[in-house]
Tab-separated table of C-alpha atoms in Angstrom:
chain	number	residue	atom	x	y	z
A	1	MET	CA	-93.532	43.698	95.752
A	2	GLU	CA	-95.675	43.097	98.806
A	3	LYS	CA	-98.159	41.037	96.757
A	4	GLU	CA	-95.299	38.946	95.321
A	5	MET	CA	-93.986	38.215	98.816
A	6	MET	CA	-97.495	37.204	99.931
A	7	ASP	CA	-97.891	34.865	96.921
A	8	ASN	CA	-94.524	33.270	97.671
A	9	SER	CA	-95.528	32.824	101.298
A	10	ILE	CA	-98.797	31.117	100.327
A	11	GLU	CA	-96.986	28.900	97.835
A	12	GLY	CA	-94.486	27.944	100.516
A	13	CYS	CA	-97.259	27.031	102.947
A	14	ILE	CA	-99.031	24.927	100.307
A	15	SER	CA	-95.833	23.060	99.450
A	16	CYS	CA	-95.442	22.117	103.118
A	17	LEU	CA	-98.781	20.284	103.208
A	18	SER	CA	-98.392	16.509	103.542
A	19	ASP	CA	-99.964	14.082	101.094
A	20	ASP	CA	-102.375	12.937	103.814
A	21	CYS	CA	-103.521	16.522	104.321
A	22	LEU	CA	-103.948	17.049	100.578
A	23	LEU	CA	-105.918	13.789	100.300
A	24	SER	CA	-108.203	14.997	103.083
A	25	ILE	CA	-108.803	18.234	101.177
A	26	PHE	CA	-109.320	16.430	97.878
A	27	ASN	CA	-111.884	14.033	99.373
A	28	LYS	CA	-114.063	16.988	100.354
A	29	LEU	CA	-114.365	18.107	96.736
A	30	GLU	CA	-117.690	17.071	95.195
A	31	SER	CA	-117.670	18.008	91.508
A	32	GLU	CA	-115.477	16.286	88.932
A	33	SER	CA	-114.410	19.660	87.525
A	34	ASP	CA	-113.085	20.731	90.940
A	35	LYS	CA	-111.179	17.470	91.263
A	36	ASN	CA	-109.614	17.949	87.825
A	37	ALA	CA	-108.684	21.552	88.674
A	38	PHE	CA	-107.054	20.311	91.871
A	39	GLY	CA	-104.855	17.937	89.865
A	40	LEU	CA	-103.735	20.684	87.491
A	41	THR	CA	-102.361	22.900	90.284
A	42	CYS	CA	-98.888	21.338	90.393
A	43	LYS	CA	-97.091	18.016	89.975
A	44	ASN	CA	-97.528	16.988	93.595
A	45	TRP	CA	-101.243	17.781	93.562
A	46	PHE	CA	-101.545	15.868	90.273
A	47	LYS	CA	-99.965	12.861	92.012
A	48	VAL	CA	-102.398	13.173	94.916
A	49	ARG	CA	-105.330	13.436	92.505
A	50	ASN	CA	-104.263	10.178	90.833
A	51	ILE	CA	-103.751	8.401	94.158
A	52	ALA	CA	-107.241	9.469	95.229
A	53	ARG	CA	-108.862	8.383	91.951
A	54	LYS	CA	-111.304	5.541	92.613
A	55	SER	CA	-112.732	5.055	89.143
A	56	LEU	CA	-111.541	5.125	85.538
A	57	ILE	CA	-114.296	5.177	82.912
A	58	PHE	CA	-113.967	5.290	79.117
A	59	HIS	CA	-117.388	5.734	77.516
A	60	PHE	CA	-118.472	4.544	74.073
A	61	SER	CA	-117.375	6.787	71.227
A	62	PHE	CA	-117.803	6.559	67.470
A	63	ASN	CA	-114.472	8.278	66.869
A	64	ALA	CA	-111.875	5.693	65.808
A	65	LYS	CA	-108.993	8.078	66.521
A	66	GLU	CA	-110.271	8.684	70.045
A	67	TYR	CA	-110.533	4.943	70.674
A	68	LYS	CA	-106.926	4.458	69.548
A	69	GLU	CA	-105.698	7.274	71.803
A	70	HIS	CA	-107.554	5.792	74.768
A	71	ALA	CA	-105.984	2.379	74.190
A	72	GLN	CA	-102.509	3.921	73.981
A	73	CYS	CA	-102.782	6.057	77.116
A	74	LEU	CA	-104.498	3.427	79.266
A	75	PRO	CA	-101.338	1.731	80.674
A	76	LYS	CA	-99.926	5.086	81.827
A	77	MET	CA	-103.224	6.085	83.462
A	78	LEU	CA	-103.442	2.740	85.247
A	79	ALA	CA	-99.865	3.053	86.509
A	80	ARG	CA	-100.640	6.491	87.942
A	81	SER	CA	-103.823	5.344	89.722
A	82	PRO	CA	-102.947	2.443	92.040
A	83	TYR	CA	-106.114	2.456	94.180
A	84	LEU	CA	-108.886	2.168	91.622
A	85	LYS	CA	-112.079	0.419	92.693
A	86	LEU	CA	-113.795	0.580	89.300
A	87	ILE	CA	-112.479	0.377	85.739
A	88	SER	CA	-114.898	0.571	82.804
A	89	LEU	CA	-113.552	0.315	79.263
A	90	ALA	CA	-116.249	0.478	76.590
A	91	GLY	CA	-115.729	-0.281	72.927
A	92	LEU	CA	-111.915	-0.334	72.892
A	93	SER	CA	-111.737	-2.989	70.200
A	94	GLU	CA	-108.019	-2.343	69.627
A	95	LEU	CA	-107.173	-2.897	73.291
A	96	SER	CA	-104.620	-5.703	73.600
A	97	ASP	CA	-103.825	-8.081	76.427
A	98	SER	CA	-100.590	-6.220	77.197
A	99	ALA	CA	-102.568	-3.080	78.089
A	100	LEU	CA	-104.064	-4.967	81.033
A	101	TYR	CA	-100.680	-5.693	82.626
A	102	GLU	CA	-100.942	-2.684	84.954
A	103	VAL	CA	-104.405	-3.800	86.056
A	104	GLY	CA	-102.976	-7.113	87.215
A	105	VAL	CA	-99.997	-5.489	88.923
A	106	SER	CA	-101.887	-2.932	91.018
A	107	GLY	CA	-105.412	-4.302	91.145
A	108	THR	CA	-105.826	-5.520	94.734
A	109	SER	CA	-108.281	-2.675	95.408
A	110	LEU	CA	-110.233	-3.256	92.180
A	111	GLN	CA	-113.819	-4.472	92.705
A	112	SER	CA	-115.560	-3.742	89.389
A	113	PHE	CA	-114.042	-4.340	85.938
A	114	SER	CA	-115.846	-3.892	82.622
A	115	LEU	CA	-114.442	-4.807	79.201
A	116	TYR	CA	-117.644	-3.974	77.324
A	117	SER	CA	-117.118	-4.850	73.630
A	118	CYS	CA	-113.320	-5.028	73.994
A	119	SER	CA	-113.087	-7.729	71.338
A	120	GLY	CA	-109.279	-7.786	71.203
A	121	ILE	CA	-108.895	-9.144	74.733
A	122	THR	CA	-108.161	-12.875	74.994
A	123	ASP	CA	-107.900	-15.463	77.754
A	124	ASP	CA	-104.315	-14.341	78.431
A	125	GLY	CA	-105.383	-10.791	79.278
A	126	LEU	CA	-108.230	-12.024	81.466
A	127	ALA	CA	-105.794	-14.338	83.286
A	128	GLN	CA	-103.530	-11.363	84.126
A	129	VAL	CA	-106.469	-9.510	85.641
A	130	SER	CA	-107.734	-12.589	87.509
A	131	ILE	CA	-104.375	-13.203	89.185
A	132	GLY	CA	-103.827	-9.607	90.252
A	133	CYS	CA	-107.399	-8.635	91.221
A	134	PRO	CA	-108.644	-11.160	93.800
A	135	ASN	CA	-111.316	-8.817	95.191
A	136	LEU	CA	-113.347	-8.405	92.017
A	137	VAL	CA	-117.096	-8.710	92.614
A	138	ILE	CA	-118.357	-7.360	89.249
A	139	VAL	CA	-116.976	-8.376	85.827
A	140	GLU	CA	-118.471	-7.498	82.438
A	141	LEU	CA	-117.157	-9.303	79.368
A	142	TYR	CA	-120.033	-8.441	77.021
A	143	ARG	CA	-119.041	-9.106	73.382
A	144	CYS	CA	-115.505	-10.140	74.318
A	145	LEU	CA	-115.522	-12.562	71.416
A	146	ASN	CA	-112.130	-14.175	72.126
A	147	ILE	CA	-112.870	-15.232	75.700
A	148	THR	CA	-113.198	-19.021	76.008
A	149	ASP	CA	-113.750	-21.546	78.782
A	150	LEU	CA	-110.047	-21.273	79.667
A	151	GLY	CA	-110.502	-17.592	80.442
A	152	LEU	CA	-113.516	-18.314	82.636
A	153	GLU	CA	-111.552	-20.972	84.510
A	154	SER	CA	-108.778	-18.437	85.211
A	155	LEU	CA	-111.335	-15.896	86.350
A	156	SER	CA	-113.057	-18.340	88.690
A	157	LYS	CA	-109.797	-19.495	90.284
A	158	GLY	CA	-108.538	-15.973	90.924
A	159	CYS	CA	-111.762	-14.155	91.866
A	160	HIS	CA	-113.710	-16.207	94.419
A	161	SER	CA	-115.732	-13.166	95.576
A	162	LEU	CA	-117.415	-12.671	92.197
A	163	LYS	CA	-121.102	-11.712	92.483
A	164	SER	CA	-122.146	-10.311	89.074
A	165	LEU	CA	-120.859	-11.606	85.726
A	166	ASN	CA	-121.907	-10.506	82.219
A	167	LEU	CA	-120.958	-12.976	79.467
A	168	GLY	CA	-123.480	-11.786	76.870
A	169	TYR	CA	-122.410	-12.606	73.287
A	170	CYS	CA	-119.320	-14.525	74.464
A	171	THR	CA	-120.133	-16.934	71.683
A	172	VAL	CA	-117.350	-19.526	72.160
A	173	ILE	CA	-117.923	-20.357	75.835
A	174	SER	CA	-119.656	-23.578	76.866
A	175	ASP	CA	-121.021	-25.381	79.912
A	176	ARG	CA	-117.452	-26.210	80.945
A	177	GLY	CA	-116.654	-22.551	81.601
A	178	ILE	CA	-119.996	-21.938	83.339
A	179	SER	CA	-119.398	-24.947	85.587
A	180	SER	CA	-115.992	-23.607	86.663
A	181	ILE	CA	-117.592	-20.284	87.652
A	182	PHE	CA	-120.133	-22.001	89.897
A	183	ARG	CA	-117.559	-24.410	91.311
A	184	ASN	CA	-115.225	-21.637	92.503
A	185	CYS	CA	-117.444	-18.540	92.913
A	186	ARG	CA	-120.023	-19.598	95.473
A	187	ASN	CA	-121.390	-16.105	96.138
A	188	ILE	CA	-122.470	-15.293	92.590
A	189	CYS	CA	-125.853	-13.544	92.429
A	190	ALA	CA	-126.311	-12.369	88.819
A	191	LEU	CA	-125.265	-14.003	85.548
A	192	ILE	CA	-125.873	-12.977	81.935
A	193	ILE	CA	-125.320	-15.594	79.202
A	194	SER	CA	-127.539	-14.109	76.477
A	195	TYR	CA	-126.711	-15.347	72.950
A	196	CYS	CA	-124.181	-17.873	74.304
A	197	ARG	CA	-125.563	-20.715	72.205
A	198	GLY	CA	-122.778	-23.111	73.194
A	199	VAL	CA	-124.302	-23.248	76.688
A	200	SER	CA	-126.968	-25.944	77.132
A	201	GLY	CA	-127.481	-25.341	80.850
A	202	VAL	CA	-125.895	-28.529	82.252
A	203	GLY	CA	-122.991	-26.413	83.537
A	204	PHE	CA	-125.429	-24.981	86.123
A	205	ARG	CA	-125.620	-28.309	87.939
A	206	GLY	CA	-124.941	-27.626	91.617
A	207	CYS	CA	-125.063	-23.832	91.192
A	208	PRO	CA	-125.191	-21.947	94.499
A	209	SER	CA	-128.426	-20.804	96.098
A	210	THR	CA	-127.119	-17.215	95.922
A	211	LEU	CA	-127.825	-17.147	92.159
A	212	SER	CA	-131.025	-15.102	91.978
A	213	TYR	CA	-130.813	-13.354	88.571
A	214	LEU	CA	-130.264	-14.991	85.163
A	215	GLU	CA	-130.407	-13.481	81.673
A	216	ALA	CA	-130.378	-16.138	78.948
A	217	GLU	CA	-131.884	-14.453	75.887
A	218	SER	CA	-131.812	-16.440	72.661
A	219	CYS	CA	-129.892	-19.328	74.221
A	220	MET	CA	-130.050	-22.967	73.108
A	221	LEU	CA	-130.915	-24.638	76.415
A	222	SER	CA	-131.749	-28.331	76.694
A	223	PRO	CA	-134.468	-29.947	78.871
A	224	GLU	CA	-131.731	-31.389	81.128
A	225	GLY	CA	-130.009	-28.003	81.229
A	226	MET	CA	-133.205	-26.270	82.304
A	227	LEU	CA	-133.525	-28.656	85.240
A	228	ASP	CA	-129.888	-27.988	86.207
A	229	ILE	CA	-130.486	-24.233	86.050
A	230	SER	CA	-133.184	-24.631	88.691
A	231	SER	CA	-130.962	-26.834	90.898
A	232	GLY	CA	-129.660	-23.975	93.056
A	233	GLY	CA	-133.152	-23.094	94.232
A	234	GLY	CA	-132.508	-19.357	94.575
A	235	LEU	CA	-133.601	-17.884	91.229
A	236	GLN	CA	-136.031	-14.985	91.586
A	237	TYR	CA	-135.684	-13.527	88.075
A	238	ILE	CA	-135.057	-15.344	84.811
A	239	ASN	CA	-135.158	-13.976	81.267
A	240	LEU	CA	-135.556	-16.657	78.578
A	241	TYR	CA	-136.688	-14.318	75.810
A	242	ASN	CA	-136.647	-16.032	72.385
A	243	LEU	CA	-135.368	-19.323	73.831
A	244	ARG	CA	-134.139	-21.681	71.107
A	245	SER	CA	-134.460	-25.464	71.095
A	246	SER	CA	-131.866	-27.825	69.674
A	247	VAL	CA	-134.467	-30.597	69.470
A	248	GLY	CA	-137.518	-28.522	68.514
A	249	LEU	CA	-139.325	-29.359	71.753
A	250	ASP	CA	-140.613	-27.432	74.754
A	251	CYS	CA	-137.995	-27.598	77.528
A	252	LEU	CA	-139.517	-25.032	79.890
A	253	GLY	CA	-141.314	-27.364	82.278
A	254	GLY	CA	-138.244	-27.282	84.536
A	255	VAL	CA	-138.977	-23.634	85.361
A	256	GLY	CA	-141.863	-24.976	87.456
A	257	SER	CA	-139.393	-26.139	90.127
A	258	MET	CA	-138.126	-22.571	90.769
A	259	LYS	CA	-140.107	-21.999	93.954
A	260	LYS	CA	-138.716	-18.506	94.658
A	261	LEU	CA	-139.316	-17.136	91.147
A	262	ARG	CA	-140.913	-13.686	91.046
A	263	VAL	CA	-140.260	-12.386	87.507
A	264	LEU	CA	-140.308	-14.569	84.370
A	265	ASN	CA	-139.771	-13.383	80.786
A	266	LEU	CA	-140.799	-15.973	78.191
A	267	ARG	CA	-141.451	-13.494	75.399
A	268	MET	CA	-141.264	-15.135	71.946
A	269	CYS	CA	-140.708	-18.644	73.331
A	270	ARG	CA	-142.352	-20.271	70.347
A	271	TYR	CA	-141.911	-23.856	71.599
A	272	LEU	CA	-143.740	-23.156	74.874
A	273	THR	CA	-146.771	-25.419	75.414
A	274	ASP	CA	-149.669	-25.580	77.850
A	275	ASP	CA	-147.954	-28.394	79.778
A	276	SER	CA	-145.068	-26.113	80.763
A	277	VAL	CA	-147.360	-23.184	81.541
A	278	VAL	CA	-149.394	-25.430	83.869
A	279	ALA	CA	-146.174	-26.645	85.573
A	280	ILE	CA	-144.924	-23.062	86.051
A	281	ALA	CA	-148.268	-21.679	87.237
A	282	SER	CA	-148.671	-24.437	89.828
A	283	GLY	CA	-144.993	-24.647	90.829
A	284	CYS	CA	-144.070	-20.945	91.175
A	285	PRO	CA	-146.486	-19.525	93.762
A	286	LEU	CA	-144.552	-16.251	94.252
A	287	ILE	CA	-144.534	-15.103	90.622
A	288	GLU	CA	-145.456	-11.401	90.332
A	289	GLU	CA	-144.667	-10.535	86.695
A	290	TRP	CA	-144.825	-12.865	83.714
A	291	SER	CA	-144.359	-12.119	80.025
A	292	LEU	CA	-145.963	-14.540	77.588
A	293	ALA	CA	-145.995	-12.067	74.692
A	294	VAL	CA	-145.873	-13.735	71.252
A	295	CYS	CA	-146.179	-17.221	72.811
A	296	HIS	CA	-148.553	-18.797	70.326
A	297	GLY	CA	-148.466	-22.250	71.927
A	298	VAL	CA	-150.381	-21.152	75.022
A	299	ARG	CA	-154.055	-22.040	74.762
A	300	LEU	CA	-157.053	-22.283	77.111
A	301	PRO	CA	-155.526	-24.888	79.512
A	302	GLY	CA	-152.524	-22.602	80.029
A	303	TRP	CA	-154.557	-19.445	80.647
A	304	SER	CA	-156.871	-21.367	82.975
A	305	ALA	CA	-153.896	-22.610	85.016
A	306	ILE	CA	-152.586	-19.057	85.370
A	307	GLY	CA	-155.982	-17.806	86.546
A	308	LEU	CA	-156.344	-20.667	89.008
A	309	ASN	CA	-152.830	-20.682	90.528
A	310	CYS	CA	-151.104	-17.308	90.133
A	311	ASN	CA	-152.585	-15.546	93.150
A	312	LYS	CA	-149.684	-13.104	93.526
A	313	LEU	CA	-149.404	-12.164	89.848
A	314	ARG	CA	-149.493	-8.356	89.472
A	315	ILE	CA	-148.353	-7.830	85.848
A	316	LEU	CA	-149.076	-10.094	82.882
A	317	HIS	CA	-147.971	-9.610	79.245
A	318	VAL	CA	-150.043	-11.363	76.545
A	319	ASN	CA	-149.368	-9.087	73.552
A	320	ARG	CA	-149.779	-10.750	70.146
A	321	CYS	CA	-150.674	-14.171	71.559
A	322	ARG	CA	-152.628	-15.812	68.751
A	323	ASN	CA	-154.356	-18.368	70.935
A	324	ILE	CA	-155.763	-16.406	73.816
A	325	CYS	CA	-159.515	-16.108	73.316
A	326	ASP	CA	-162.482	-14.733	75.279
A	327	GLN	CA	-162.579	-17.902	77.431
A	328	GLY	CA	-158.885	-17.539	78.264
A	329	LEU	CA	-159.403	-13.888	79.192
A	330	GLN	CA	-162.359	-14.937	81.346
A	331	ALA	CA	-160.105	-17.408	83.212
A	332	LEU	CA	-157.701	-14.555	83.974
A	333	LYS	CA	-160.655	-12.363	85.030
A	334	ASP	CA	-162.028	-14.980	87.418
A	335	GLY	CA	-158.589	-15.668	88.953
A	336	CYS	CA	-155.362	-13.629	89.355
A	337	VAL	CA	-156.861	-11.736	92.288
A	338	ARG	CA	-153.891	-9.342	92.615
A	339	LEU	CA	-153.563	-8.467	88.935
A	340	GLU	CA	-152.858	-4.759	88.456
A	341	VAL	CA	-151.616	-4.445	84.845
A	342	LEU	CA	-152.478	-6.458	81.732
A	343	HIS	CA	-150.413	-5.761	78.594
A	344	ILE	CA	-152.785	-6.827	75.844
A	345	HIS	CA	-152.711	-5.905	72.164
A	346	GLY	CA	-152.892	-7.723	68.842
A	347	CYS	CA	-154.742	-10.776	70.221
A	348	SER	CA	-156.959	-11.582	67.238
A	349	LYS	CA	-159.151	-14.178	68.981
A	350	ILE	CA	-160.290	-11.780	71.705
A	351	THR	CA	-163.455	-9.900	70.780
A	352	ASN	CA	-164.516	-6.408	71.795
A	353	ASN	CA	-167.253	-8.036	73.884
A	354	GLY	CA	-164.680	-10.158	75.716
A	355	LEU	CA	-162.572	-7.112	76.513
A	356	ALA	CA	-165.650	-5.193	77.676
A	357	LEU	CA	-166.667	-7.990	80.061
A	358	PHE	CA	-163.136	-8.081	81.502
A	359	SER	CA	-163.113	-4.300	82.003
A	360	ILE	CA	-166.503	-4.343	83.766
A	361	ALA	CA	-165.523	-7.199	86.089
A	362	ARG	CA	-161.995	-5.942	86.814
A	363	PRO	CA	-162.045	-2.116	86.520
A	364	SER	CA	-158.912	-1.765	88.696
A	365	VAL	CA	-156.745	-3.703	86.203
A	366	LYS	CA	-154.952	-1.269	83.918
A	367	GLN	CA	-154.919	-2.448	80.295
A	368	MET	CA	-151.786	-1.444	78.367
A	369	VAL	CA	-151.226	-1.722	74.601
A	370	ASP	CA	-147.448	-1.225	74.702
A	371	GLU	CA	-145.167	-4.248	74.384
A	372	ALA	CA	-142.275	-4.370	76.861
A	373	MET	CA	-139.098	-5.961	75.530
A	374	SER	CA	-137.574	-6.348	78.985
A	375	ILE	CA	-139.147	-6.662	82.408
A	376	GLY	CA	-138.050	-6.897	86.009
A	377	PRO	CA	-135.081	-5.291	87.775
A	378	SER	CA	-132.607	-3.024	86.001
A	379	ILE	CA	-129.390	-4.681	84.820
A	380	GLU	CA	-127.531	-1.464	85.614
A	381	ASP	CA	-128.493	-1.776	89.277
A	382	LEU	CA	-127.153	-5.317	89.473
A	383	PHE	CA	-123.819	-4.286	87.974
A	384	ARG	CA	-123.407	-1.091	89.983
A	385	LEU	CA	-120.729	-1.066	92.681
A	386	GLN	CA	-122.307	-0.387	96.060
């Protein structure tokens, strides 16, 4: 009897706590399990838990039933959590535009929004989010196959604070959409357009100097587009892995005008020639890491230019380059005074004697046989909300 009266007294005291007091208590909880337990205490505490929720994350799953359940419950979860800063929806291919209505209605606090592989979302859904979420700084639309230039125009007009944008595999966008992003989002720092082969690069004309990071794997950039990409003057990292050419010519000479460039990935750029390598080596004095793996068009003039001009180069990748020989390796040995790591393997024209001479002359340079597919800063860091 006495215990029952004590329990009732405690319950009465708890029910008298204001929402502000409960929020203060909730914010001191560290583990996710404790936060979930808090929300299961009673209806009011469940409401407080939802109000305090800052992120909503659905991870990739290979369970089709689970995906369908997530898509169905999403609107209700969004309605219950009005102060979200981050929403990440991965792989919800059945997610429709209507499911994003609640995001647009209560999204003024939202700063990071990911629709990773949500292929059912169209320009209409993106427009809803753009109108209702003006403070977005991070947007990921990777493999959102139905997003077009119209969607990018809506995004750029509604979200002027955008800093990081992932458009990888958005295969129907073009320079028109890219141009609208740069015209209206003047603080953008990181952009991914990998496998967007409708983008030639001319949409970068007049891009802001804040743009410092660009991923453009397997794109079909033109010589004019490459010059426009460099027009902002702020690029420090650019990934042009497996760059395609619509005209079958080397268009990479324009990279040589990127004076602030520090990391350059040209792996498998089969159209690359010595002329472009010379322009880059002489025009990018700050370059610290450079991948030329599987670039068969680079010969002695290119390697000599790197040795002569790249005084800040620390890491160089030359794996499987058919046309680097002992003389090219000697040029790197005699120059590149700050070289620390050389990724070298499968270079058939380099002899054991050539490698031995390099090792004797430059014992501090670590020789690696592994082939790095990606180099430079982590994408995850660039798309992480601070």
